[in-house]
Every structure is written in structure tokens, then in C-alpha cells.
Amino acid sequence: MSNTHLHNENWDLKQDWTHYTFRKEEFPVCQLYFVDKRTGDEFTTEAQDALVLKQAHNLYRSKYHIPFPVEIKAIREKYGLSALKMAEVLDFGVNSYRQYEQGEIPSLANAKLIRLAGEPSQFLRFLEEKKDRFSPKAYEQTLEKIRLLQHPDKLEPVVDYIWNFHTEANEFTGFVKPQLKKVAHYVMFFAEKAKPMKTRLNKLLFFGDFLHFRQTGFAISGCNYRAIPYGPVPSHFHELFGLLEDQGFIRIESEMSENGNLGERFRANQAFDASLFSEEELAHMEKVVEAFAEVRTKDLIELSHAEKGWQENHAERSLINYQNYAFHLQSL
């Protein structure tokens, strides 16, 4: 049995909040388990046990600002270097950088070096110190990549604002570093499949991210969600959708909504790129579309209001913490 949310009429799925010790620190985690209705016996699957460990690791990384594997790989790739060469530049062990990309958690000292390497100006200093380890051609190629990366991105201030400056993976991004392109195609998926009005789209995005987190310990998009009167929405969603329309990802059309008011309908404006997503992410996105296909928007809002993440945060319009609330998801 490998599915965390395995269903059987003879078993009840339960959860307990407990603590898991990692590197001599305790972290609050949700342990999912099954109870046999006939015998009362409790048991867990390998996937459920792995999810506990993943939660602790994610919380540890977030607390100490340790980059996640996908970020560690992206830092190396933007300089066009091999894992072996990155380890050499940063004075790591021969296989260390490759192991970090595969999921091993770096020491705090090594994590700091990796974060610094993500800044082109700082990486240039590392490169200069190891210049003699490169052939003249390889050195010039790497230097050119650094020069190109040092030009500021005009969209960066806008994107930082949209993410509430949560540009590091943490509990409010579902332990995913948000990337505009993937977020754009995440929105496009639901725009293409459901052609929703704005309020409905916001709910589909929320349920997709929180469902995936409940199952895997990670969000899909890295968006953070705020609890407002109409339910959870991506923070600064007006600015986000406006930016995506300006960049040509989506098309927003004025149209009368089901309650008779003038609203905005979303449509994909280019081909959806499934390669940006894992099979599991795509499956959960499809599940959200299918689950709510016949649910009216008014009822979808009510379902979102039944979620603990909305109930405990809407009074202050606070951000919804994935780790605290995704395991309480009821609507899926």
C-alpha cells in the first residue's frame, strides 16, 4: 500500500499532530494513519511515514533558509556548470553538490555558501578564487553567463510584491520557490479546462495547491493564499492575473456571471506546457477540475468557507499556512 490516502470501506483515515526530531530539534508534523474498523488496529503506509519525514525536513530547511533540491540544481544550471565543478568552486566534497541536488540536506555552513552562490556578483568572487581550476575557454564561458545574469530583471520588483516577498520556499509557499512561468501555466491549466470566472478560478487554484500539499508535502505553484470574504485567493491576485495577461499567458474577457453581475472569464492564451509539472501534480490538478465540475461557484465558495484554513484566518485576512492547514482539507 503506497498511496497516502488509500481508501477502503474497512479502514478509517485518521491523523495525529505530533513532533518529529531531526538534527536534535523537534518539529510539529501531521501523522496520517489508518484504523481497521473491524479490529481497531492502527497502521501506516510507507508513503504516510515518508510524508512525516518530509514535513520535518521541509520545516528544518525553512527555519534555516536551506535551499531545496530544485533550487540547488537551478543555481548550478544557470552558470552552466556540472555538479562536480560546482562542488570544486565551493570547496565541497567531490559528490556533495550532486547529493544535495538529490535531496541530502546540507550543513548550515554549506547551505549559506549555496545561497551566496545564487547571487551572480558573489559567485563571481568564488569563481575568481578558483580561476586556476578552469580552462581559459571554460572560465570565459562561465564569466559570460555571470555577466548576463547581472542585468536586473524589470519584473522582479512586481513579482516579489505578488509573492509577498516570500521568495524563499517556506510554509506559506508550500515549501516551493515560486516561479512565474510555472504559476502562469498552473493558472492556464484551469483557464483552459474550466474557463472559469475569477472567483471560481481562485478557488480551483487554492484547492489544487492544498490537495497536492496534503498528499506530498509540497504545493504545486508556490503561490501563497490569503483568506478574504469570498474564500482563499492567491495574494495580490489582481496584480498576478494582470501580469499574466500582459505577458500573454491568459486572456481575460468581461462577461455576465451566474449571479447576474459583470465579471471576468479566464481563458488560456497559449498552449499549456505539461512538461513543467510532474505526473502527480497533473493528476491532482485534473482531480480538482473533475471534483468541482458540477459545483456552482456559490457552493464552491461555501466549501472553501468550511475549510479550517479559511475559518481561522479570514478575520485578519491572513496568509494561510500550508503546513498548519492542508492536512485539514475537507472538500477533496
GROMACS .gro file of C-alpha atoms in nm:
model
  332
    1MET     CA    1   0.000   0.000   0.000
    2SER     CA    2   0.180   0.312  -0.119
    3ASN     CA    3  -0.094   0.573  -0.156
    4THR     CA    4  -0.106   0.811   0.141
    5HIS     CA    5  -0.481   0.848   0.107
    6LEU     CA    6  -0.570   0.487   0.036
    7HIS     CA    7  -0.944   0.432   0.064
    8ASN     CA    8  -1.119   0.114   0.176
    9GLU     CA    9  -1.459   0.063   0.337
   10ASN     CA   10  -1.290  -0.137   0.614
   11TRP     CA   11  -1.046   0.140   0.714
   12ASP     CA   12  -1.080   0.491   0.851
   13LEU     CA   13  -0.816   0.751   0.770
   14LYS     CA   14  -0.707   0.939   1.083
   15GLN     CA   15  -0.445   1.198   1.169
   16ASP     CA   16  -0.248   1.297   1.477
   17TRP     CA   17  -0.033   1.603   1.526
   18THR     CA   18   0.292   1.502   1.686
   19HIS     CA   19   0.660   1.600   1.687
   20TYR     CA   20   0.948   1.456   1.488
   21THR     CA   21   1.309   1.504   1.594
   22PHE     CA   22   1.556   1.596   1.322
   23ARG     CA   23   1.912   1.709   1.391
   24LYS     CA   24   1.830   1.737   1.761
   25GLU     CA   25   1.531   1.965   1.702
   26GLU     CA   26   1.162   1.885   1.727
   27PHE     CA   27   0.922   1.986   1.451
   28PRO     CA   28   0.539   1.967   1.455
   29VAL     CA   29   0.418   1.721   1.192
   30CYS     CA   30   0.094   1.554   1.091
   31GLN     CA   31   0.098   1.173   1.105
   32LEU     CA   32  -0.166   1.012   0.886
   33TYR     CA   33  -0.267   0.653   0.965
   34PHE     CA   34  -0.543   0.400   0.910
   35VAL     CA   35  -0.767   0.231   1.165
   36ASP     CA   36  -0.917  -0.109   1.084
   37LYS     CA   37  -1.291  -0.076   1.155
   38ARG     CA   38  -1.321  -0.445   1.240
   39THR     CA   39  -1.029  -0.485   1.480
   40GLY     CA   40  -0.938  -0.130   1.582
   41ASP     CA   41  -0.579  -0.194   1.476
   42GLU     CA   42  -0.383   0.110   1.360
   43PHE     CA   43  -0.130   0.102   1.078
   44THR     CA   44   0.056   0.333   0.842
   45THR     CA   45   0.178   0.300   0.487
   46GLU     CA   46   0.531   0.369   0.368
   47ALA     CA   47   0.404   0.682   0.195
   48GLN     CA   48   0.250   0.813   0.517
   49ASP     CA   49   0.571   0.754   0.710
   50ALA     CA   50   0.774   0.920   0.435
   51LEU     CA   51   0.542   1.222   0.445
   52VAL     CA   52   0.618   1.271   0.817
   53LEU     CA   53   0.991   1.277   0.746
   54LYS     CA   54   0.938   1.513   0.454
   55GLN     CA   55   0.746   1.758   0.673
   56ALA     CA   56   1.026   1.769   0.929
   57HIS     CA   57   1.290   1.817   0.661
   58ASN     CA   58   1.088   2.096   0.498
   59LEU     CA   59   1.038   2.278   0.827
   60TYR     CA   60   1.409   2.247   0.903
   61ARG     CA   61   1.504   2.386   0.562
   62SER     CA   62   1.259   2.673   0.602
   63LYS     CA   63   1.379   2.761   0.953
   64TYR     CA   64   1.744   2.779   0.848
   65HIS     CA   65   1.691   2.912   0.492
   66ILE     CA   66   1.837   2.599   0.335
   67PRO     CA   67   1.763   2.582  -0.039
   68PHE     CA   68   1.552   2.291  -0.163
   69PRO     CA   69   1.696   2.043  -0.418
   70VAL     CA   70   1.527   2.206  -0.718
   71GLU     CA   71   1.675   2.543  -0.615
   72ILE     CA   72   2.021   2.395  -0.563
   73LYS     CA   73   2.010   2.243  -0.910
   74ALA     CA   74   1.882   2.568  -1.065
   75ILE     CA   75   2.170   2.766  -0.912
   76ARG     CA   76   2.422   2.534  -1.074
   77GLU     CA   77   2.246   2.518  -1.409
   78LYS     CA   78   2.227   2.894  -1.452
   79TYR     CA   79   2.607   2.903  -1.455
   80GLY     CA   80   2.627   2.606  -1.692
   81LEU     CA   81   2.847   2.402  -1.460
   82SER     CA   82   2.848   2.036  -1.365
   83ALA     CA   83   2.775   1.929  -1.009
   84LEU     CA   84   3.138   1.821  -0.978
   85LYS     CA   85   3.263   2.165  -1.085
   86MET     CA   86   3.020   2.346  -0.851
   87ALA     CA   87   3.147   2.135  -0.562
   88GLU     CA   88   3.501   2.232  -0.658
   89VAL     CA   89   3.421   2.604  -0.678
   90LEU     CA   90   3.253   2.598  -0.337
   91ASP     CA   91   3.516   2.375  -0.173
   92PHE     CA   92   3.269   2.093  -0.108
   93GLY     CA   93   3.343   1.723  -0.119
   94VAL     CA   94   3.354   1.571  -0.466
   95ASN     CA   95   3.000   1.431  -0.464
   96SER     CA   96   2.844   1.678  -0.219
   97TYR     CA   97   2.669   1.911  -0.462
   98ARG     CA   98   2.519   1.620  -0.655
   99GLN     CA   99   2.392   1.469  -0.330
  100TYR     CA  100   2.236   1.800  -0.227
  101GLU     CA  101   2.053   1.813  -0.560
  102GLN     CA  102   1.924   1.462  -0.492
  103GLY     CA  103   1.778   1.556  -0.154
  104GLU     CA  104   2.053   1.536   0.107
  105ILE     CA  105   2.027   1.835   0.340
  106PRO     CA  106   2.345   2.049   0.350
  107SER     CA  107   2.508   2.164   0.671
  108LEU     CA  108   2.419   2.519   0.767
  109ALA     CA  109   2.761   2.639   0.654
  110ASN     CA  110   2.729   2.474   0.313
  111ALA     CA  111   2.372   2.598   0.276
  112LYS     CA  112   2.495   2.954   0.329
  113LEU     CA  113   2.757   2.909   0.056
  114ILE     CA  114   2.495   2.773  -0.184
  115ARG     CA  115   2.268   3.070  -0.116
  116LEU     CA  116   2.557   3.309  -0.175
  117ALA     CA  117   2.641   3.127  -0.499
  118GLY     CA  118   2.291   3.209  -0.619
  119GLU     CA  119   2.393   3.576  -0.636
  120PRO     CA  120   2.595   3.634  -0.957
  121SER     CA  121   2.815   3.902  -0.800
  122GLN     CA  122   2.907   3.671  -0.513
  123PHE     CA  123   2.956   3.373  -0.742
  124LEU     CA  124   3.199   3.584  -0.944
  125ARG     CA  125   3.417   3.608  -0.631
  126PHE     CA  126   3.406   3.232  -0.585
  127LEU     CA  127   3.496   3.188  -0.950
  128GLU     CA  128   3.793   3.424  -0.928
  129GLU     CA  129   3.931   3.227  -0.634
  130LYS     CA  130   3.914   2.906  -0.837
  131LYS     CA  131   4.014   3.054  -1.173
  132ASP     CA  132   4.314   2.824  -1.199
  133ARG     CA  133   4.081   2.519  -1.189
  134PHE     CA  134   3.919   2.620  -1.521
  135SER     CA  135   4.050   2.610  -1.875
  136PRO     CA  136   4.065   2.961  -2.031
  137LYS     CA  137   3.766   2.878  -2.252
  138ALA     CA  138   3.553   2.736  -1.967
  139TYR     CA  139   3.640   3.032  -1.748
  140GLU     CA  140   3.532   3.284  -2.015
  141GLN     CA  141   3.208   3.094  -2.079
  142THR     CA  142   3.118   3.096  -1.711
  143LEU     CA  143   3.217   3.460  -1.682
  144GLU     CA  144   2.987   3.549  -1.971
  145LYS     CA  145   2.694   3.372  -1.804
  146ILE     CA  146   2.757   3.571  -1.487
  147ARG     CA  147   2.763   3.897  -1.684
  148LEU     CA  148   2.428   3.816  -1.845
  149LEU     CA  149   2.275   3.728  -1.508
  150GLN     CA  150   2.386   4.056  -1.353
  151HIS     CA  151   2.138   4.257  -1.560
  152PRO     CA  152   1.837   4.327  -1.334
  153ASP     CA  153   1.501   4.175  -1.427
  154LYS     CA  154   1.247   4.454  -1.476
  155LEU     CA  155   0.970   4.225  -1.349
  156GLU     CA  156   1.149   4.130  -1.029
  157PRO     CA  157   1.002   4.404  -0.802
  158VAL     CA  158   0.649   4.328  -0.927
  159VAL     CA  159   0.690   3.953  -0.882
  160ASP     CA  160   0.838   3.996  -0.534
  161TYR     CA  161   0.534   4.204  -0.438
  162ILE     CA  162   0.295   3.939  -0.573
  163TRP     CA  163   0.466   3.670  -0.364
  164ASN     CA  164   0.455   3.898  -0.057
  165PHE     CA  165   0.835   3.886  -0.074
  166HIS     CA  166   0.818   3.516   0.015
  167THR     CA  167   1.078   3.438  -0.250
  168GLU     CA  168   1.225   3.155  -0.044
  169ALA     CA  169   1.037   2.827  -0.006
  170ASN     CA  170   0.852   2.825   0.326
  171GLU     CA  171   0.526   2.728   0.496
  172PHE     CA  172   0.337   2.999   0.307
  173THR     CA  173   0.457   2.889  -0.037
  174GLY     CA  174   0.405   2.519   0.032
  175PHE     CA  175   0.784   2.476   0.052
  176VAL     CA  176   0.811   2.561  -0.318
  177LYS     CA  177   1.006   2.858  -0.450
  178PRO     CA  178   0.751   3.035  -0.673
  179GLN     CA  179   0.845   3.066  -1.040
  180LEU     CA  180   0.637   3.294  -1.263
  181LYS     CA  181   0.636   3.060  -1.563
  182LYS     CA  182   0.508   2.761  -1.368
  183VAL     CA  183   0.248   2.973  -1.189
  184ALA     CA  184   0.136   3.106  -1.528
  185HIS     CA  185   0.084   2.757  -1.668
  186TYR     CA  186  -0.085   2.647  -1.346
  187VAL     CA  187  -0.339   2.926  -1.397
  188MET     CA  188  -0.359   2.841  -1.768
  189PHE     CA  189  -0.444   2.479  -1.690
  190PHE     CA  190  -0.760   2.574  -1.503
  191ALA     CA  191  -0.841   2.852  -1.750
  192GLU     CA  192  -0.820   2.600  -2.033
  193LYS     CA  193  -1.005   2.317  -1.859
  194ALA     CA  194  -1.276   2.511  -1.680
  195LYS     CA  195  -1.286   2.855  -1.848
  196PRO     CA  196  -1.381   2.992  -1.505
  197MET     CA  197  -1.481   3.332  -1.380
  198LYS     CA  198  -1.230   3.493  -1.144
  199THR     CA  199  -1.385   3.386  -0.812
  200ARG     CA  200  -1.408   3.025  -0.927
  201LEU     CA  201  -1.053   3.028  -1.062
  202ASN     CA  202  -0.917   3.145  -0.727
  203LYS     CA  203  -1.083   2.851  -0.550
  204LEU     CA  204  -0.957   2.596  -0.803
  205LEU     CA  205  -0.602   2.726  -0.761
  206PHE     CA  206  -0.628   2.701  -0.383
  207PHE     CA  207  -0.772   2.350  -0.378
  208GLY     CA  208  -0.515   2.225  -0.629
  209ASP     CA  209  -0.219   2.352  -0.428
  210PHE     CA  210  -0.352   2.242  -0.090
  211LEU     CA  211  -0.458   1.898  -0.216
  212HIS     CA  212  -0.112   1.836  -0.357
  213PHE     CA  213   0.050   1.953  -0.034
  214ARG     CA  214  -0.170   1.720   0.172
  215GLN     CA  215  -0.056   1.431  -0.042
  216THR     CA  216   0.311   1.514  -0.093
  217GLY     CA  217   0.425   1.785   0.149
  218PHE     CA  218   0.469   2.036  -0.134
  219ALA     CA  219   0.246   2.283  -0.318
  220ILE     CA  220   0.231   2.289  -0.697
  221SER     CA  221   0.263   2.659  -0.775
  222GLY     CA  222   0.433   2.811  -0.472
  223CYS     CA  223   0.159   3.075  -0.450
  224ASN     CA  224   0.067   3.197  -0.105
  225TYR     CA  225  -0.303   3.228  -0.030
  226ARG     CA  226  -0.490   3.486   0.174
  227ALA     CA  227  -0.826   3.433   0.345
  228ILE     CA  228  -1.070   3.702   0.228
  229PRO     CA  229  -1.454   3.714   0.248
  230TYR     CA  230  -1.506   3.519  -0.077
  231GLY     CA  231  -1.267   3.245   0.035
  232PRO     CA  232  -0.895   3.177  -0.015
  233VAL     CA  233  -0.725   3.361  -0.303
  234PRO     CA  234  -0.367   3.397  -0.424
  235SER     CA  235  -0.220   3.705  -0.260
  236HIS     CA  236  -0.234   4.012  -0.484
  237PHE     CA  237  -0.431   3.808  -0.737
  238HIS     CA  238  -0.536   4.121  -0.925
  239GLU     CA  239  -0.171   4.207  -0.991
  240LEU     CA  240  -0.086   3.844  -1.065
  241PHE     CA  241  -0.359   3.800  -1.324
  242GLY     CA  242  -0.286   4.140  -1.477
  243LEU     CA  243   0.080   4.047  -1.515
  244LEU     CA  244  -0.006   3.709  -1.670
  245GLU     CA  245  -0.235   3.881  -1.919
  246ASP     CA  246   0.033   4.141  -2.002
  247GLN     CA  247   0.283   3.859  -2.058
  248GLY     CA  248   0.042   3.683  -2.296
  249PHE     CA  249  -0.030   3.374  -2.087
  250ILE     CA  250  -0.402   3.432  -2.036
  251ARG     CA  251  -0.691   3.630  -2.180
  252ILE     CA  252  -0.946   3.794  -1.951
  253GLU     CA  253  -1.287   3.870  -2.101
  254SER     CA  254  -1.572   4.068  -1.947
  255GLU     CA  255  -1.887   3.859  -1.912
  256MET     CA  256  -2.204   3.832  -1.705
  257SER     CA  257  -2.154   3.590  -1.417
  258GLU     CA  258  -2.411   3.335  -1.295
  259ASN     CA  259  -2.538   3.583  -1.033
  260GLY     CA  260  -2.609   3.844  -1.300
  261ASN     CA  261  -2.313   4.069  -1.228
  262LEU     CA  262  -2.045   4.169  -1.474
  263GLY     CA  263  -1.743   3.951  -1.417
  264GLU     CA  264  -1.419   3.833  -1.576
  265ARG     CA  265  -1.380   3.499  -1.752
  266PHE     CA  266  -1.033   3.349  -1.791
  267ARG     CA  267  -0.904   3.166  -2.095
  268ALA     CA  268  -0.561   3.029  -2.181
  269ASN     CA  269  -0.390   3.241  -2.444
  270GLN     CA  270  -0.122   2.988  -2.545
  271ALA     CA  271  -0.057   2.616  -2.532
  272PHE     CA  272  -0.034   2.465  -2.185
  273ASP     CA  273   0.312   2.318  -2.113
  274ALA     CA  274   0.258   1.992  -1.924
  275SER     CA  275   0.635   1.933  -1.906
  276LEU     CA  276   0.655   2.190  -1.625
  277PHE     CA  277   0.459   1.956  -1.397
  278SER     CA  278   0.507   1.609  -1.254
  279GLU     CA  279   0.257   1.334  -1.329
  280GLU     CA  280   0.135   1.354  -0.970
  281GLU     CA  281   0.083   1.731  -0.995
  282LEU     CA  282  -0.113   1.692  -1.316
  283ALA     CA  283  -0.325   1.417  -1.162
  284HIS     CA  284  -0.417   1.636  -0.867
  285MET     CA  285  -0.498   1.930  -1.095
  286GLU     CA  286  -0.726   1.705  -1.300
  287LYS     CA  287  -0.889   1.576  -0.982
  288VAL     CA  288  -0.978   1.932  -0.876
  289VAL     CA  289  -1.135   2.008  -1.215
  290GLU     CA  290  -1.339   1.687  -1.209
  291ALA     CA  291  -1.443   1.718  -0.844
  292PHE     CA  292  -1.590   2.065  -0.886
  293ALA     CA  293  -1.708   2.046  -1.248
  294GLU     CA  294  -2.076   2.039  -1.147
  295VAL     CA  295  -2.042   2.256  -0.837
  296ARG     CA  296  -2.182   2.607  -0.869
  297THR     CA  297  -1.946   2.889  -0.782
  298LYS     CA  298  -2.167   2.993  -0.489
  299ASP     CA  299  -2.140   2.642  -0.347
  300LEU     CA  300  -1.767   2.630  -0.415
  301ILE     CA  301  -1.728   2.945  -0.205
  302GLU     CA  302  -1.922   2.776   0.075
  303LEU     CA  303  -1.695   2.472   0.054
  304SER     CA  304  -1.391   2.697   0.086
  305HIS     CA  305  -1.553   2.863   0.388
  306ALA     CA  306  -1.580   2.522   0.554
  307GLU     CA  307  -1.203   2.481   0.540
  308LYS     CA  308  -1.017   2.539   0.866
  309GLY     CA  309  -0.751   2.738   0.683
  310TRP     CA  310  -1.011   2.997   0.586
  311GLN     CA  311  -1.207   2.992   0.912
  312GLU     CA  312  -0.906   3.068   1.131
  313ASN     CA  313  -0.755   3.336   0.908
  314HIS     CA  314  -1.034   3.533   0.738
  315ALA     CA  315  -1.096   3.772   1.030
  316GLU     CA  316  -0.748   3.921   0.982
  317ARG     CA  317  -0.728   3.836   0.612
  318SER     CA  318  -0.409   3.648   0.697
  319LEU     CA  319  -0.199   3.421   0.480
  320ILE     CA  320  -0.288   3.051   0.509
  321ASN     CA  321  -0.005   2.830   0.630
  322TYR     CA  322   0.012   2.512   0.418
  323GLN     CA  323   0.174   2.305   0.693
  324ASN     CA  324  -0.088   2.400   0.950
  325TYR     CA  325  -0.398   2.367   0.732
  326ALA     CA  326  -0.353   2.146   0.425
  327PHE     CA  327  -0.392   1.826   0.629
  328HIS     CA  328  -0.733   1.951   0.744
  329LEU     CA  329  -0.862   1.981   0.385
  330GLN     CA  330  -1.220   1.851   0.375
  331SER     CA  331  -1.359   1.922   0.029
  332LEU     CA  332  -1.138   1.670  -0.156
   0.00000   0.00000   0.00000
